[in-house]
Amino acid sequence: MTPALVLSGPPGVGKTSVGWRVFDRCIDLDLAAGFADLDLLGAAWPAPGDDPHQSRLKATNLAAVWSNYVRAGSRRLIVAGVVEDAAERNQLEDATGVAVVICRLSAPDADLAQRIRDRARETGDNLDKLIHRAAELSGQLAASDISDYTVNTTNRTIDEVADDVLERWQTMASFGDLSESAREPR
């Protein structure tokens, strides 16, 4: 089975938006795919003290979702979510039963902060904390890089980033060709 694509990176970098677009491209190419967002799979409170970002819960829920996707006919998995270390990578591989290809999306801290402000989900102290966390995580992910490849999202459209991500995943996973016409938006 094709390795799962995991889009990792700090808040505001575009993981979910790019993930949806890669999923759309797979549909356009008639590639049976499923998409999951780890933030949603771990949206439960309280978080245990030894797993503050709910990585175990996310992996457990991903295993159930992927199993259902496979029963529905999906053969490729696209996942949006932060993967901070090799242990989290292993959790995702165990959950899906396939290798994962991690694409780290990157952007300068100022861009991340502006994107977080623009989406207007967080306010006040929560906004400040998320902007700080984005910068911190951006540095951490770059310093202890466990990704298979990195795609910079700065000054690029979601379509451009998604096409780049998909093309590189295709190369690494060796599934089919992408023709120029297949990359046109629907």
C-alpha positions as a Python dict, from the first residue, in 0.01 Angstrom:
ca = {
    (1, 'M'): (0, 0, 0),
    (2, 'T'): (114, 356, -68),
    (3, 'P'): (291, 526, 225),
    (4, 'A'): (74, 777, 408),
    (5, 'L'): (151, 1143, 345),
    (6, 'V'): (179, 1345, 665),
    (7, 'L'): (183, 1723, 633),
    (8, 'S'): (361, 1855, 940),
    (9, 'G'): (463, 2203, 1045),
    (10, 'P'): (381, 2479, 1290),
    (11, 'P'): (38, 2641, 1332),
    (12, 'G'): (-44, 2875, 1045),
    (13, 'V'): (177, 2706, 786),
    (14, 'G'): (-116, 2561, 590),
    (15, 'K'): (-123, 2191, 680),
    (16, 'T'): (-500, 2153, 666),
    (17, 'S'): (-553, 2374, 360),
    (18, 'V'): (-278, 2198, 166),
    (19, 'G'): (-403, 1859, 286),
    (20, 'W'): (-751, 1927, 149),
    (21, 'R'): (-604, 2040, -184),
    (22, 'V'): (-381, 1731, -212),
    (23, 'F'): (-690, 1521, -137),
    (24, 'D'): (-879, 1706, -413),
    (25, 'R'): (-591, 1640, -654),
    (26, 'C'): (-602, 1270, -570),
    (27, 'I'): (-974, 1268, -651),
    (28, 'D'): (-901, 1448, -979),
    (29, 'L'): (-646, 1176, -1060),
    (30, 'D'): (-887, 899, -962),
    (31, 'L'): (-656, 791, -678),
    (32, 'A'): (-861, 639, -394),
    (33, 'A'): (-763, 856, -97),
    (34, 'G'): (-874, 963, 248),
    (35, 'F'): (-789, 1275, 447),
    (36, 'A'): (-760, 1314, 825),
    (37, 'D'): (-671, 1612, 1043),
    (38, 'L'): (-489, 1513, 1363),
    (39, 'D'): (-603, 1828, 1545),
    (40, 'L'): (-962, 1710, 1513),
    (41, 'L'): (-875, 1353, 1607),
    (42, 'G'): (-719, 1477, 1931),
    (43, 'A'): (-975, 1743, 2022),
    (44, 'A'): (-1059, 1610, 2368),
    (45, 'W'): (-1009, 1757, 2711),
    (46, 'P'): (-844, 1707, 2952),
    (47, 'A'): (-516, 1595, 2803),
    (48, 'P'): (-307, 1360, 3016),
    (49, 'G'): (-5, 1516, 3183),
    (50, 'D'): (235, 1282, 3004),
    (51, 'D'): (79, 1353, 2661),
    (52, 'P'): (-23, 1721, 2655),
    (53, 'H'): (-67, 1730, 2275),
    (54, 'Q'): (-277, 1409, 2272),
    (55, 'S'): (-48, 1223, 2031),
    (56, 'R'): (-160, 882, 2162),
    (57, 'L'): (-529, 971, 2127),
    (58, 'K'): (-468, 1109, 1779),
    (59, 'A'): (-293, 788, 1673),
    (60, 'T'): (-566, 569, 1823),
    (61, 'N'): (-838, 765, 1646),
    (62, 'L'): (-638, 769, 1321),
    (63, 'A'): (-618, 389, 1333),
    (64, 'A'): (-998, 368, 1352),
    (65, 'V'): (-1053, 630, 1081),
    (66, 'W'): (-800, 473, 844),
    (67, 'S'): (-953, 130, 897),
    (68, 'N'): (-1292, 272, 799),
    (69, 'Y'): (-1143, 453, 499),
    (70, 'V'): (-982, 129, 377),
    (71, 'R'): (-1315, -54, 409),
    (72, 'A'): (-1469, 226, 203),
    (73, 'G'): (-1207, 181, -71),
    (74, 'S'): (-931, 432, 12),
    (75, 'R'): (-578, 319, -65),
    (76, 'R'): (-387, 641, 11),
    (77, 'L'): (-395, 848, 327),
    (78, 'I'): (-324, 1219, 363),
    (79, 'V'): (-282, 1343, 719),
    (80, 'A'): (-247, 1701, 845),
    (81, 'G'): (-84, 1738, 1185),
    (82, 'V'): (227, 1821, 1378),
    (83, 'V'): (478, 1537, 1412),
    (84, 'E'): (742, 1650, 1659),
    (85, 'D'): (967, 1346, 1688),
    (86, 'A'): (1043, 990, 1580),
    (87, 'A'): (817, 847, 1853),
    (88, 'E'): (517, 1032, 1708),
    (89, 'R'): (614, 917, 1358),
    (90, 'N'): (622, 558, 1486),
    (91, 'Q'): (279, 604, 1647),
    (92, 'L'): (136, 709, 1309),
    (93, 'E'): (302, 417, 1128),
    (94, 'D'): (168, 175, 1389),
    (95, 'A'): (-179, 333, 1363),
    (96, 'T'): (-197, 310, 984),
    (97, 'G'): (3, -7, 927),
    (98, 'V'): (197, 167, 650),
    (99, 'A'): (511, 373, 626),
    (100, 'V'): (463, 748, 648),
    (101, 'V'): (623, 1012, 431),
    (102, 'I'): (649, 1336, 625),
    (103, 'C'): (642, 1664, 438),
    (104, 'R'): (733, 1954, 665),
    (105, 'L'): (569, 2273, 548),
    (106, 'S'): (763, 2586, 641),
    (107, 'A'): (723, 2963, 645),
    (108, 'P'): (892, 3252, 827),
    (109, 'D'): (764, 3327, 1178),
    (110, 'A'): (620, 3663, 1068),
    (111, 'D'): (413, 3488, 799),
    (112, 'L'): (289, 3231, 1049),
    (113, 'A'): (184, 3504, 1291),
    (114, 'Q'): (-2, 3694, 1021),
    (115, 'R'): (-182, 3382, 896),
    (116, 'I'): (-288, 3295, 1252),
    (117, 'R'): (-423, 3648, 1300),
    (118, 'D'): (-600, 3639, 962),
    (119, 'R'): (-791, 3321, 1036),
    (120, 'A'): (-944, 3494, 1343),
    (121, 'R'): (-1013, 3176, 1543),
    (122, 'E'): (-807, 3274, 1845),
    (123, 'T'): (-822, 3598, 2044),
    (124, 'G'): (-644, 3768, 2333),
    (125, 'D'): (-405, 3553, 2533),
    (126, 'N'): (-489, 3246, 2325),
    (127, 'L'): (-380, 3431, 2010),
    (128, 'D'): (-53, 3540, 2169),
    (129, 'K'): (16, 3189, 2300),
    (130, 'L'): (-50, 3031, 1960),
    (131, 'I'): (175, 3280, 1778),
    (132, 'H'): (450, 3209, 2032),
    (133, 'R'): (395, 2833, 1997),
    (134, 'A'): (410, 2859, 1617),
    (135, 'A'): (750, 3029, 1628),
    (136, 'E'): (879, 2788, 1891),
    (137, 'L'): (756, 2482, 1703),
    (138, 'S'): (890, 2613, 1371),
    (139, 'G'): (1239, 2629, 1519),
    (140, 'Q'): (1205, 2293, 1692),
    (141, 'L'): (1086, 2113, 1379),
    (142, 'A'): (1369, 2261, 1172),
    (143, 'A'): (1634, 2179, 1435),
    (144, 'S'): (1527, 1818, 1488),
    (145, 'D'): (1398, 1756, 1138),
    (146, 'I'): (1245, 1410, 1094),
    (147, 'S'): (1070, 1497, 769),
    (148, 'D'): (1139, 1328, 438),
    (149, 'Y'): (1117, 1658, 255),
    (150, 'T'): (1031, 2022, 316),
    (151, 'V'): (814, 2256, 112),
    (152, 'N'): (822, 2629, 177),
    (153, 'T'): (477, 2791, 159),
    (154, 'T'): (596, 3153, 148),
    (155, 'N'): (449, 3363, -135),
    (156, 'R'): (293, 3055, -294),
    (157, 'T'): (-70, 2967, -354),
    (158, 'I'): (-227, 2662, -195),
    (159, 'D'): (-248, 2509, -544),
    (160, 'E'): (126, 2559, -603),
    (161, 'V'): (217, 2409, -267),
    (162, 'A'): (-25, 2116, -307),
    (163, 'D'): (110, 2035, -654),
    (164, 'D'): (467, 2040, -521),
    (165, 'V'): (376, 1823, -222),
    (166, 'L'): (184, 1573, -436),
    (167, 'E'): (453, 1550, -700),
    (168, 'R'): (720, 1477, -440),
    (169, 'W'): (497, 1228, -255),
    (170, 'Q'): (428, 1059, -588),
    (171, 'T'): (800, 1028, -653),
    (172, 'M'): (868, 886, -307),
    (173, 'A'): (568, 653, -311),
    (174, 'S'): (600, 557, -680),
    (175, 'F'): (234, 563, -772),
    (176, 'G'): (135, 662, -1124),
    (177, 'D'): (226, 965, -1330),
    (178, 'L'): (92, 1316, -1299),
    (179, 'S'): (34, 1478, -1632),
    (180, 'E'): (23, 1855, -1659),
    (181, 'S'): (-349, 1837, -1742),
    (182, 'A'): (-417, 1626, -1434),
    (183, 'R'): (-280, 1906, -1215),
    (184, 'E'): (-531, 2163, -1339),
    (185, 'P'): (-785, 2275, -1077),
    (186, 'R'): (-1133, 2130, -1105),
}
